XYZ file of C-alpha atoms in Angstrom:
597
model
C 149.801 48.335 -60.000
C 153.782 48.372 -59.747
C 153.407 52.137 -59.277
C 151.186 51.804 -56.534
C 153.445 48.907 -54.813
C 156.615 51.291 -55.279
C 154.307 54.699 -53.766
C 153.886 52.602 -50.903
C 157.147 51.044 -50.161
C 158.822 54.444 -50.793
C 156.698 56.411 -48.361
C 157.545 53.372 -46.392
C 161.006 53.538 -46.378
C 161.478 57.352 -46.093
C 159.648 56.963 -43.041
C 161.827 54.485 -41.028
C 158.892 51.770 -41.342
C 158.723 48.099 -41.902
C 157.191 45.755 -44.434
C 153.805 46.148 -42.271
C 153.431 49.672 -42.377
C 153.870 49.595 -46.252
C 151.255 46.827 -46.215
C 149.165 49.439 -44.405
C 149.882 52.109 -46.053
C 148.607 50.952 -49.703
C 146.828 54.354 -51.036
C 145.764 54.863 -54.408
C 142.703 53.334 -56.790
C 140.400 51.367 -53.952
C 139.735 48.643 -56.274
C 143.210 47.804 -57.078
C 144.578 48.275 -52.830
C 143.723 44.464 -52.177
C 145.789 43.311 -55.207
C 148.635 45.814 -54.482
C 148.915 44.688 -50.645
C 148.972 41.018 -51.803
C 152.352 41.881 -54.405
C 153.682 44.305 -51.803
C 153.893 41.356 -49.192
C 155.367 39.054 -52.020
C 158.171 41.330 -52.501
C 159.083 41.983 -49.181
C 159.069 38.016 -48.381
C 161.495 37.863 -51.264
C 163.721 40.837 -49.864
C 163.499 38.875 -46.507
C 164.578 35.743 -48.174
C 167.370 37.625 -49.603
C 169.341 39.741 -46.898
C 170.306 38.297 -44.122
C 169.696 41.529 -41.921
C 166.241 41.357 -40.186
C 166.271 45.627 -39.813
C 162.652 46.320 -41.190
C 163.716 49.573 -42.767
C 166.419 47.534 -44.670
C 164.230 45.096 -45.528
C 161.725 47.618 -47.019
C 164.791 49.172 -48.650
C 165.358 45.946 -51.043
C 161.983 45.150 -51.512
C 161.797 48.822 -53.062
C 164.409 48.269 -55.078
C 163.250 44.621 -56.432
C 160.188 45.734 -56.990
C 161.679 48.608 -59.320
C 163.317 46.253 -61.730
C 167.040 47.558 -59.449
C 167.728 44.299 -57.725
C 171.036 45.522 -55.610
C 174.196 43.133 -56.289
C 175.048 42.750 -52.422
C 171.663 42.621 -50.898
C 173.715 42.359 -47.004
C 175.475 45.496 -47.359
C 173.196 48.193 -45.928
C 174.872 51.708 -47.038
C 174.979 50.180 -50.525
C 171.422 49.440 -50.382
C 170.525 52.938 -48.654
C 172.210 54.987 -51.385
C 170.517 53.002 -54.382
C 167.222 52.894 -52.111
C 167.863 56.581 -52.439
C 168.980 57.247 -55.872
C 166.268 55.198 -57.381
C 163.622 56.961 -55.240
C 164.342 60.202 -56.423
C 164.024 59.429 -60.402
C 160.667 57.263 -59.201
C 159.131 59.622 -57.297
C 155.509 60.485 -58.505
C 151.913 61.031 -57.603
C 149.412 58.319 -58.319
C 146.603 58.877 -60.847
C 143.380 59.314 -60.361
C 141.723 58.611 -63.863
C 143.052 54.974 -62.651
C 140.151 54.247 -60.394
C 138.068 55.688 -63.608
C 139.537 53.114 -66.463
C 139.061 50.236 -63.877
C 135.218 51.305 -63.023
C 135.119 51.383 -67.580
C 136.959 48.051 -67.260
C 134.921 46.418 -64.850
C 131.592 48.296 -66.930
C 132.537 46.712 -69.684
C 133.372 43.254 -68.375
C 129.880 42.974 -66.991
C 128.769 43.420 -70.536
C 130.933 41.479 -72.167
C 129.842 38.525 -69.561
C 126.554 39.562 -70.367
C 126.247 38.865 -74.100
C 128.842 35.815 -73.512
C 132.130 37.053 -74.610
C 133.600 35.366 -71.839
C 132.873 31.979 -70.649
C 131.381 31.614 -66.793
C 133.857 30.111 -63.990
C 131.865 27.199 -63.880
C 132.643 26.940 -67.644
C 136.095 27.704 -67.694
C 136.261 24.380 -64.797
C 134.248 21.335 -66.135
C 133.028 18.774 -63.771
C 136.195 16.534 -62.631
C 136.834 13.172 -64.494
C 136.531 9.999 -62.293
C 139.875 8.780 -60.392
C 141.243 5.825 -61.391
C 142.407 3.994 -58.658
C 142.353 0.351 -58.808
C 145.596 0.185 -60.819
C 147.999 2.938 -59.172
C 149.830 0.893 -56.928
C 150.800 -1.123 -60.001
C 150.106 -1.061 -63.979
C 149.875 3.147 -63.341
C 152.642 3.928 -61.242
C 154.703 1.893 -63.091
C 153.569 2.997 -66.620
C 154.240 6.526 -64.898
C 157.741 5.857 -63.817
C 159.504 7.013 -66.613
C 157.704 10.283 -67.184
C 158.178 11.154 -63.599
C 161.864 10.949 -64.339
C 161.795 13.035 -67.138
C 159.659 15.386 -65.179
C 162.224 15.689 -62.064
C 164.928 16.356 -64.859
C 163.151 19.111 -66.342
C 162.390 20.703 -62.678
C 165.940 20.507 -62.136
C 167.184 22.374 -65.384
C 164.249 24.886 -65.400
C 165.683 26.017 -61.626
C 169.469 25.972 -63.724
C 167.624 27.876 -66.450
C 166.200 30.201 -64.280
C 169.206 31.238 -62.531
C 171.077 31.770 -65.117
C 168.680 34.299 -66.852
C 168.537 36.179 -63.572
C 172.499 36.140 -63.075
C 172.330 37.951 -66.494
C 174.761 35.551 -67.533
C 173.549 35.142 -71.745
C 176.198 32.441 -72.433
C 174.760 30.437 -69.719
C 170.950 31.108 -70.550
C 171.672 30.103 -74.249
C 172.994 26.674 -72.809
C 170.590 26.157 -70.305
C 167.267 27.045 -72.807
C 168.878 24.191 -75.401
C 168.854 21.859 -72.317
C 165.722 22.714 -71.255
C 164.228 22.214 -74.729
C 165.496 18.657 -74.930
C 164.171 18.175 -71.256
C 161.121 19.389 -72.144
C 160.556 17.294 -75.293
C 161.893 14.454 -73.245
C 158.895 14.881 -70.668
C 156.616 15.093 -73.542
C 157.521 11.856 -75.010
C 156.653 10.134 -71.952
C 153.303 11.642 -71.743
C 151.781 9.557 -74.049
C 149.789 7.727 -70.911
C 147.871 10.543 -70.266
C 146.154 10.521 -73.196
C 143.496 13.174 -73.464
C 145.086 15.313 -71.031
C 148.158 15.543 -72.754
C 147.823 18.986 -73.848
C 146.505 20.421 -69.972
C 150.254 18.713 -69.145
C 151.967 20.496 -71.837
C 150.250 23.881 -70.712
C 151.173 22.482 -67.240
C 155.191 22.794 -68.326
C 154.527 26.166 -70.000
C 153.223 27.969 -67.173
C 155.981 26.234 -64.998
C 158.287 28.022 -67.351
C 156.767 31.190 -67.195
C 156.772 31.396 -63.333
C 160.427 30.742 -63.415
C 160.923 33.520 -65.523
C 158.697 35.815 -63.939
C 160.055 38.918 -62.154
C 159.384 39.748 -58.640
C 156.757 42.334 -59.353
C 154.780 40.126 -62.120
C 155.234 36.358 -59.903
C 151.915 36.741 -58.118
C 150.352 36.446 -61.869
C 152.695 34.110 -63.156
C 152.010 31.804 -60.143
C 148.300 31.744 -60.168
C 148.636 30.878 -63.960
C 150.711 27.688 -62.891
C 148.034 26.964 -60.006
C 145.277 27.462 -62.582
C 146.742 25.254 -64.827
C 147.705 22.696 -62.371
C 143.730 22.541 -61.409
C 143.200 22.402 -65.468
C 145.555 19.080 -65.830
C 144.192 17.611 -63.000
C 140.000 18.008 -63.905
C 141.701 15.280 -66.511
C 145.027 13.045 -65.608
C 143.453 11.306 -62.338
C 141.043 9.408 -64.961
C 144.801 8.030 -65.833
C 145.670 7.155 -62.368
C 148.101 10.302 -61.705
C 147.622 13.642 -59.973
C 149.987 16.832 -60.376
C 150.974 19.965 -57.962
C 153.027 22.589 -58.426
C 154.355 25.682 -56.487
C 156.938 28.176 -56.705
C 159.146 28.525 -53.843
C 161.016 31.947 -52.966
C 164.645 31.478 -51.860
C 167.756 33.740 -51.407
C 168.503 33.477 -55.473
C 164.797 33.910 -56.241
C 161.908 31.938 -56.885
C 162.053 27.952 -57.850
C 158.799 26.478 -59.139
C 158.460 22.594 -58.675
C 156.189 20.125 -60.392
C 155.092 17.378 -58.412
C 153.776 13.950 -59.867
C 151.847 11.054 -57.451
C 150.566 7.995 -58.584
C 146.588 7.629 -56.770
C 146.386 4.753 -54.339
C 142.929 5.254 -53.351
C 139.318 7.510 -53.271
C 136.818 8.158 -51.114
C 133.943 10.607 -51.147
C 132.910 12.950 -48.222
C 129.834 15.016 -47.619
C 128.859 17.950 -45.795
C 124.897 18.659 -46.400
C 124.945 19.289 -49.884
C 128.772 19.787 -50.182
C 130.841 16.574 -51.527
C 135.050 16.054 -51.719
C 136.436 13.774 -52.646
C 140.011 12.623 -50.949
C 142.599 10.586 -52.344
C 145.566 8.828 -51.309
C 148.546 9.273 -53.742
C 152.297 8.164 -53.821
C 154.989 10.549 -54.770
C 156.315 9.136 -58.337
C 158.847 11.902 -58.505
C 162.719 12.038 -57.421
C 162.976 15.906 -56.281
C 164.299 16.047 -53.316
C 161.943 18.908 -51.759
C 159.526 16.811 -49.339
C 156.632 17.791 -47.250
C 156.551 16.977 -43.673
C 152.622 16.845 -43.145
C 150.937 13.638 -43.784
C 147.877 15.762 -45.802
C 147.658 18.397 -48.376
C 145.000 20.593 -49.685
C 145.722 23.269 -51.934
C 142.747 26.242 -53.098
C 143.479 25.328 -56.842
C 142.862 21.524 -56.510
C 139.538 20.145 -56.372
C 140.829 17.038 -53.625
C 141.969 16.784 -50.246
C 145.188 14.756 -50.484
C 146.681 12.571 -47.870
C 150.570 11.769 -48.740
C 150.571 8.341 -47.728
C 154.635 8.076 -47.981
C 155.045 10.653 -44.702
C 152.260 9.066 -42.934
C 153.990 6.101 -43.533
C 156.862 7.328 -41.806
C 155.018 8.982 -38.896
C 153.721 5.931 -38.196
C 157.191 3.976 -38.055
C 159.114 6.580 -36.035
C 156.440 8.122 -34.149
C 153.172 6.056 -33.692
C 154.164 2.680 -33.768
C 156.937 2.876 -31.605
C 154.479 4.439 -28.511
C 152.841 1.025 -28.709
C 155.349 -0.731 -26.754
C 154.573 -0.907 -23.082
C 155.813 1.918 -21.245
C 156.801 3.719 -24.389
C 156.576 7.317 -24.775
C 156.044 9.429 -27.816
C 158.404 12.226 -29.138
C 156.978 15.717 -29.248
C 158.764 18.071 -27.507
C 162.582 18.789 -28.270
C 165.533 19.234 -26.006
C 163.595 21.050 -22.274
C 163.840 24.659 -21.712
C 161.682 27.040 -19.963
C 159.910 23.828 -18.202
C 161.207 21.178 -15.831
C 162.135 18.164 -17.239
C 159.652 16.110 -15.367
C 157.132 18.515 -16.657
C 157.877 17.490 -20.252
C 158.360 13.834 -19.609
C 154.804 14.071 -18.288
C 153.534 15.213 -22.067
C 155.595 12.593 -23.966
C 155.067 9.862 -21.355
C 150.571 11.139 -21.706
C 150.891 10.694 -25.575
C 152.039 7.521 -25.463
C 149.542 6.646 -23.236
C 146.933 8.089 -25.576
C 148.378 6.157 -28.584
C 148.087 2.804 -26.783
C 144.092 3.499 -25.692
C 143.554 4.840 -29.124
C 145.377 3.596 -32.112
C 145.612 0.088 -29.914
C 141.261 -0.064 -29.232
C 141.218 0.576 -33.156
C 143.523 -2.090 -34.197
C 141.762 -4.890 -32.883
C 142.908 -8.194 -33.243
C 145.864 -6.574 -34.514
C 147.385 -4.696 -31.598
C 149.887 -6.969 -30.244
C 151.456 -7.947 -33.526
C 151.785 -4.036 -34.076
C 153.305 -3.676 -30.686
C 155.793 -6.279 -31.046
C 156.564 -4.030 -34.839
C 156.939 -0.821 -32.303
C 159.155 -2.664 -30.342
C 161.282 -4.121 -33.748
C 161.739 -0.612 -34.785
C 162.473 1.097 -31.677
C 165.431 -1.257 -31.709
C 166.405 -0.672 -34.888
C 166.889 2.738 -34.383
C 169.013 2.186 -31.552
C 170.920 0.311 -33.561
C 171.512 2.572 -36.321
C 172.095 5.170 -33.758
C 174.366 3.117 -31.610
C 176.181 2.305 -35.645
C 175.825 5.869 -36.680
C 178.038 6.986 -33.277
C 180.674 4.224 -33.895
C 181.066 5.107 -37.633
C 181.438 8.996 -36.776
C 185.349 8.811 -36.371
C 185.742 6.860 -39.774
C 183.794 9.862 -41.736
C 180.916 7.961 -42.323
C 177.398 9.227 -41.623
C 174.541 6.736 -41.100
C 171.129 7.655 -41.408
C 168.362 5.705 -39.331
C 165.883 4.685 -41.683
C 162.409 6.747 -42.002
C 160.133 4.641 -43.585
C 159.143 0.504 -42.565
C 161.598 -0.816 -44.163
C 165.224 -0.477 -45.129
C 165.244 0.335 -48.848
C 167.285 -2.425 -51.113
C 169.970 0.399 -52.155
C 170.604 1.181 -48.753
C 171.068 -2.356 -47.684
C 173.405 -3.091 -50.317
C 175.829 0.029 -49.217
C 175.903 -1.296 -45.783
C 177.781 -4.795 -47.037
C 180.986 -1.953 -47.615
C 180.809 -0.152 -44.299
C 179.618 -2.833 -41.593
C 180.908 -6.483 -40.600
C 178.862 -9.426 -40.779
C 177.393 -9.609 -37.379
C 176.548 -6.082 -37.282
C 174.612 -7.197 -40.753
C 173.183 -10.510 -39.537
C 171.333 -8.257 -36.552
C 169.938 -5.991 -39.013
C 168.351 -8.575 -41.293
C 166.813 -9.950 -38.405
C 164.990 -7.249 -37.581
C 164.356 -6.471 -41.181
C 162.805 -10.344 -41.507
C 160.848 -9.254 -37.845
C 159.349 -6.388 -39.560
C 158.379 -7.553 -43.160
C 156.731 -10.498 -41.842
C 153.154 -10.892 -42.130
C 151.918 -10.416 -38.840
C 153.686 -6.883 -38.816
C 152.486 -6.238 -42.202
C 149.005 -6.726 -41.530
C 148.944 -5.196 -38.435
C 151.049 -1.883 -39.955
C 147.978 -1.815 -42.746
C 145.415 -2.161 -39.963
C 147.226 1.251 -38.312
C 147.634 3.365 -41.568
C 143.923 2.366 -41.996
C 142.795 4.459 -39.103
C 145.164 6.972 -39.138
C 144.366 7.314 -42.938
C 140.746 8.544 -41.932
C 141.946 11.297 -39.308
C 144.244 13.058 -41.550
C 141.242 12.554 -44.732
C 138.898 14.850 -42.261
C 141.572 17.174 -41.408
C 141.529 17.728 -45.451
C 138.367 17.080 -46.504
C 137.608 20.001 -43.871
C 140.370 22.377 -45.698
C 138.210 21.805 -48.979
C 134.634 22.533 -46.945
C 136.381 25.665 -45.595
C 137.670 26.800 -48.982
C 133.875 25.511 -51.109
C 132.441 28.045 -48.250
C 134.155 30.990 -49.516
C 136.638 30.977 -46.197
C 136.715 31.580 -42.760
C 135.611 34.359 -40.405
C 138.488 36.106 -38.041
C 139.207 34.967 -35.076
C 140.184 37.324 -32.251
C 142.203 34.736 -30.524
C 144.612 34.575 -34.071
C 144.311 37.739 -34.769
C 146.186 39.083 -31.386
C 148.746 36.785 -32.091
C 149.749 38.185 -35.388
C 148.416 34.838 -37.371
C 147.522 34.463 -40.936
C 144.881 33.285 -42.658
C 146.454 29.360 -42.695
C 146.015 29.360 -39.004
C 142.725 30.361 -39.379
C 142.471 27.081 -41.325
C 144.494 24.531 -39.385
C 142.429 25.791 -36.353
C 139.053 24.896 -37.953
C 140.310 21.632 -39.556
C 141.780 20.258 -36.796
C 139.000 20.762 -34.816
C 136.899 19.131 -36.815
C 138.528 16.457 -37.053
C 138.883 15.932 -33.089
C 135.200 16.657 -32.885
C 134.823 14.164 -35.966
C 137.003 11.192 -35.110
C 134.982 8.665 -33.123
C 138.231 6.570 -32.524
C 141.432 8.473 -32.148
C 140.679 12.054 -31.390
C 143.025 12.702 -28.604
C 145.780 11.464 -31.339
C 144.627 14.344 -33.022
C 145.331 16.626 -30.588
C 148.602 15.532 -30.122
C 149.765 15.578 -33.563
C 149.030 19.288 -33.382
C 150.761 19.755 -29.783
C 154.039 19.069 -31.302
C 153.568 22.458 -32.651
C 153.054 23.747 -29.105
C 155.895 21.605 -27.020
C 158.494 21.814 -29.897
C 160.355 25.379 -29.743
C 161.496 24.927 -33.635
C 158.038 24.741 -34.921
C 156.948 27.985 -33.287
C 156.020 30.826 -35.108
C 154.504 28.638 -37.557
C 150.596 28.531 -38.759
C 150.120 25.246 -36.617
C 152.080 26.554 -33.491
C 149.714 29.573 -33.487
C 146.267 27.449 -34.311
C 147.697 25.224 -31.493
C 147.687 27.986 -28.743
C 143.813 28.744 -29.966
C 143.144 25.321 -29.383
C 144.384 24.402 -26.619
C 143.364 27.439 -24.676
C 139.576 27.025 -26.101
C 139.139 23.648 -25.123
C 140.653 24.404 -21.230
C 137.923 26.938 -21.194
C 135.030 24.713 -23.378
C 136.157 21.848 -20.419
C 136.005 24.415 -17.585
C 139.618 24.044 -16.698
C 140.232 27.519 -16.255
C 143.824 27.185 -17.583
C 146.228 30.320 -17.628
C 147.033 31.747 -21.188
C 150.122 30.166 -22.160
C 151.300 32.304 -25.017
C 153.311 35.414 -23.340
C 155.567 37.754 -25.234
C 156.056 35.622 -28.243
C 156.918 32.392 -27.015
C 155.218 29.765 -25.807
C 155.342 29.062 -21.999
C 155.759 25.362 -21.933
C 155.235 24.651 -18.451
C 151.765 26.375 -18.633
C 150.812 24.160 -21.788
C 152.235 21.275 -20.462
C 149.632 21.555 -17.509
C 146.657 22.320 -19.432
C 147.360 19.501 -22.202
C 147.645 17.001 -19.622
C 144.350 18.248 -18.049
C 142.621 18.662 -21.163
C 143.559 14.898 -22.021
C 142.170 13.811 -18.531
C 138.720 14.214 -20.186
C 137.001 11.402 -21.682
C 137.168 11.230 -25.937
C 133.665 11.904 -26.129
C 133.771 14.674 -23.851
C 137.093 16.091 -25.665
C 135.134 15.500 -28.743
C 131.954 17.746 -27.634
C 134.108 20.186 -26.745
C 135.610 20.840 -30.388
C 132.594 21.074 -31.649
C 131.462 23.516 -29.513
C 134.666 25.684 -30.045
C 134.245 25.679 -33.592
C 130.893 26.434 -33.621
C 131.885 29.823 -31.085
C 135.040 30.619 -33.530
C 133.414 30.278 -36.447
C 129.509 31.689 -35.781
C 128.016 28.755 -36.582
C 127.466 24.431 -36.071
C 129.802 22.364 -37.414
C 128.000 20.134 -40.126
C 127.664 16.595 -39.887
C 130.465 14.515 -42.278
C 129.677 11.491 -44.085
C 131.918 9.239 -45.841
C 130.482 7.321 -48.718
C 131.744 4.425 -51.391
C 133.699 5.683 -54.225
């Protein structure tokens, strides 16, 4: 395998060719190309991550020389890297085998057999059927019985990156140190894990395979990882009977990988089906300190049975974001600072979400919707406030952040006493006491509540995808250079537009920030957005312009067809998802139905 990854990164970079062509250019045993192309990509993301210089060729240079155990010392300094790209090259050089493609055919013989007489256990044997969730108690008895574990856990994530470092610095002395320390961390964690009870030992395989990825070297991570995925999916078949949930992931930076070990506490359950398909989603609560946080509200992973929705960043998209647009007039944020499109253009977009927020999120709040307009209009003011605070503190060296979540946390609070006088503090506890009152309370439960439901489709749709055995290509994606994650965003968020009787043009606007906000482009969502938006012009006989040219994202074009897509009635918008998945994807979309727990 690593000879075949180096045969085509060398041919590669003799050529003058990029990370692409290498990908391309994968020759050798058929039945191990797939496998190769998958660890050739992985090392030239690391090279990528590690040089600064975006020249292909140079690019292809270090990934050569990662991948063939030569890491270069100053991965920025491109004559350096030529001449070892070169000197390495020439004491690699060789032809690939052919008997390989004959010992995998024996392998693969052999495997069969071995499966046959039940040497090996079946896939459906090595997963058993998932334990129930507990759920009743993780807001309270769990999470709290959970706390101290999840300490010990974001300890031993922190020295296992230190570890990690220090082993691929070559520096002995500090590996020696760091392994003792990780040892104690490790045994700490383990003490702690007496709540889990029968799936004590899936955790402790859990924090072996953690250790292993960390340790892994660029050619052998791919394996490494999908060990710490596949025991991930092992621990959790067991701990959510306890009332936790785990993730993990390994994370390529300049310095090389770091693999993180997430812990959540489950909030609630609820059971989806799809003909004779059934997920289950749950709501969970980070329990962990590390300080790596996702920005989507939902999470679905292919090693984990569930479809997760994060309720601590949905939290905060509905303070900053959702509940402010409730105010009269209010607009909602989704484009950053205007360029390539007039300003009035733009202001048009934010101004239409708003809009859509009020008619939607206010029709499904009821009773509710004034108390959680007068909450949009409490923290809209607090933010000004911290901003207008923030800007006066600036000159004193102070930086104030405006709070993300609903409500100031205690800590925070107290640090303010030090930096702010008394009036300044009497006009923030007012607001405070505005928002934690029980009108705002029950009305912000009333809005999570629906908002909850959109994002569980979007993921219980990730897991129908993934139970299906994936997705077909899409043209549309495929000209734009997209992977197979847009591929998945674009089916899941249609399906949940087509699948949300109350909020669907929400939906769509959660994914337009993608479109309107020139940071976010390039990214999986930005590209399913373009899809998207361009489909449902056509499904809604619009007739719209493409509004991808040259690889950016004309704004002025999308602006026009998202406000004239979101002229059309929900139900209409709604139809037309469905029948855009249905062209995209070769076939109906199937009904969902949400059942009891």
């Amino acid at each position: 395998m690593r000879g075949t990854v180096l045969d085509a990164l060398g041919r590669a970079g003799d050529a003058g060719d990029g990370g692409v062509a290498a990908e391309l250019g994968v020759r050798g045993d058929p039945l191990l190309r797939a496998r190769a192309r998958r660890q050739l990509h992985r090392a030239v993301s690391v090279a990528r991550a590690r040089t600064a210089l975006t020249d292909e060729v140079h690019v292809v240079r270090v990934a050569y020389l990662i991948a063939a155990g030569a890491p270069p010392e100053a991965p920025d300094d491109a004559p350096a890297v030529a001449e070892a790209y070169a000197r390495v090259r020439r004491g690699a050089r060789r032809r690939l085998r052919p008997w390989w493609l004959t010992g995998a055919l024996v392998l693969v013989a052999v495997g069969a057999f071995g499966y046959a007489r039940g040497w090996w256990p079946s896939r459906g044997a090595y997963r058993p059927a998932a334990a129930p969730i507990r759920a009743a108690e993780a807001g309270s008895t769990a999470a709290a019985a959970f706390w101290p574990m999840a300490a010990a856990l974001t300890e031993y994530v922190s020295v296992l990156d230190a570890w990690a470092r220090a082993r691929r610095a070559g520096d002995s002395a500090g590996t020696a140190r760091a392994d003792e320390l990780l040892g104690m961390a490790r045994a700490a964690v383990m003490r702690t894990a007496a709540g889990l009870g029968g799936a004590t030992r899936r955790f402790d395989e859990l924090l072996t395979a953690a250790r292993e990825a960390a340790a892994a070297a660029p050619w052998a991570l791919e394996d490494a990882a999908a060990k710490l995925y596949a025991a991930v999916a092992a621990a959790d078949d067991e701990a959510p009977a306890y009332g936790v949930y785990f993730d993990a992931d390994v994370v390529m930076g300049q310095k090389g990988q770091e693999v993180l070990v997430w812990i959540y506490a489950v909030d609630r359950v609820a059971r989806y089906a799809a003909g004779a398909t059934e997920i289950r989603a749950i709501q969970v609560r980070r329990l962990d300190n590390l300080n790596m946080v996702p920005d989507l509200a939902g999470l679905t992973r292919p090693h984990l049975r569930e479809a997760i929705v994060l309720l601590e960043v949905l939290e905060q998209l509905m303070a900053t974001l959702f509940l402010p647009a409730l105010a009269d007039g209010a607009s909602l944020r989704v484009v950053d600072p205007p360029s390539g499109a007039s300003f009035a253009e733009l202001a048009a977009v934010e101004a239409r979400a708003g809009e859509i927020v009020r008619a939607e999120l206010g029709a499904a709040l009821g009773a509710d919707r004034a108390a959680a307009a007068k909450l949009g209009e409490s923290l809209t003011r607090r933010r000004e406030l911290f901003a207008r605070l923030g800007r006066a503190l600036a000159p004193r060296g102070i930086s104030l952040a405006t709070p993300r979540g609903l409500r100031l946390p205690e800590q925070a609070r107290s640090e303010l006493d030090a930096i702010l006088p008394p009036i300044e503090l009497m006009e923030i506890d007012a607001l405070e006491a505005e928002i934690g009152g029980e009108p705002a309370s029950k009305a912000f439960a009333a809005a999570m509540g629906a908002m909850v439901d959109t994002v569980e489709r979007h993921e219980v749709q990730h897991r129908l995808d993934h139970e299906a055995g994936g997705l077909p290509p899409v043209a549309a994606l495929t000209a734009l250079g997209a992977d197979d994650r847009a591929r998945a965003e674009l089916s899941a968020y249609l399906a949940e537009i087509h699948r949300d009787p109350r909020t669907p043009r929400i939906g769509l606007t959660l994914l337009m920030r993608f479109v309107f906000d020139s940071r976010r482009w390039g990214t999986s969502e930005s590209l399913a957005g373009i899809v998207l938006l361009e489909g449902l012009g056509r499904e809604l006989a619009i007739g719209a312009t493409p509004i991808a040219k040259k690889g950016e994202i004309d704004r002025a074009a999308a602006a026009r067809l998202y406000l004239a897509v979101t002229d059309a009635q929900p139900d209409r918008l709604r139809d037309a998802a469905g029948r855009l998945w249905a062209k995209l994807f070769g076939s109906p979309l199937p009904p969902l139905v949400r059942a009891q727990p």
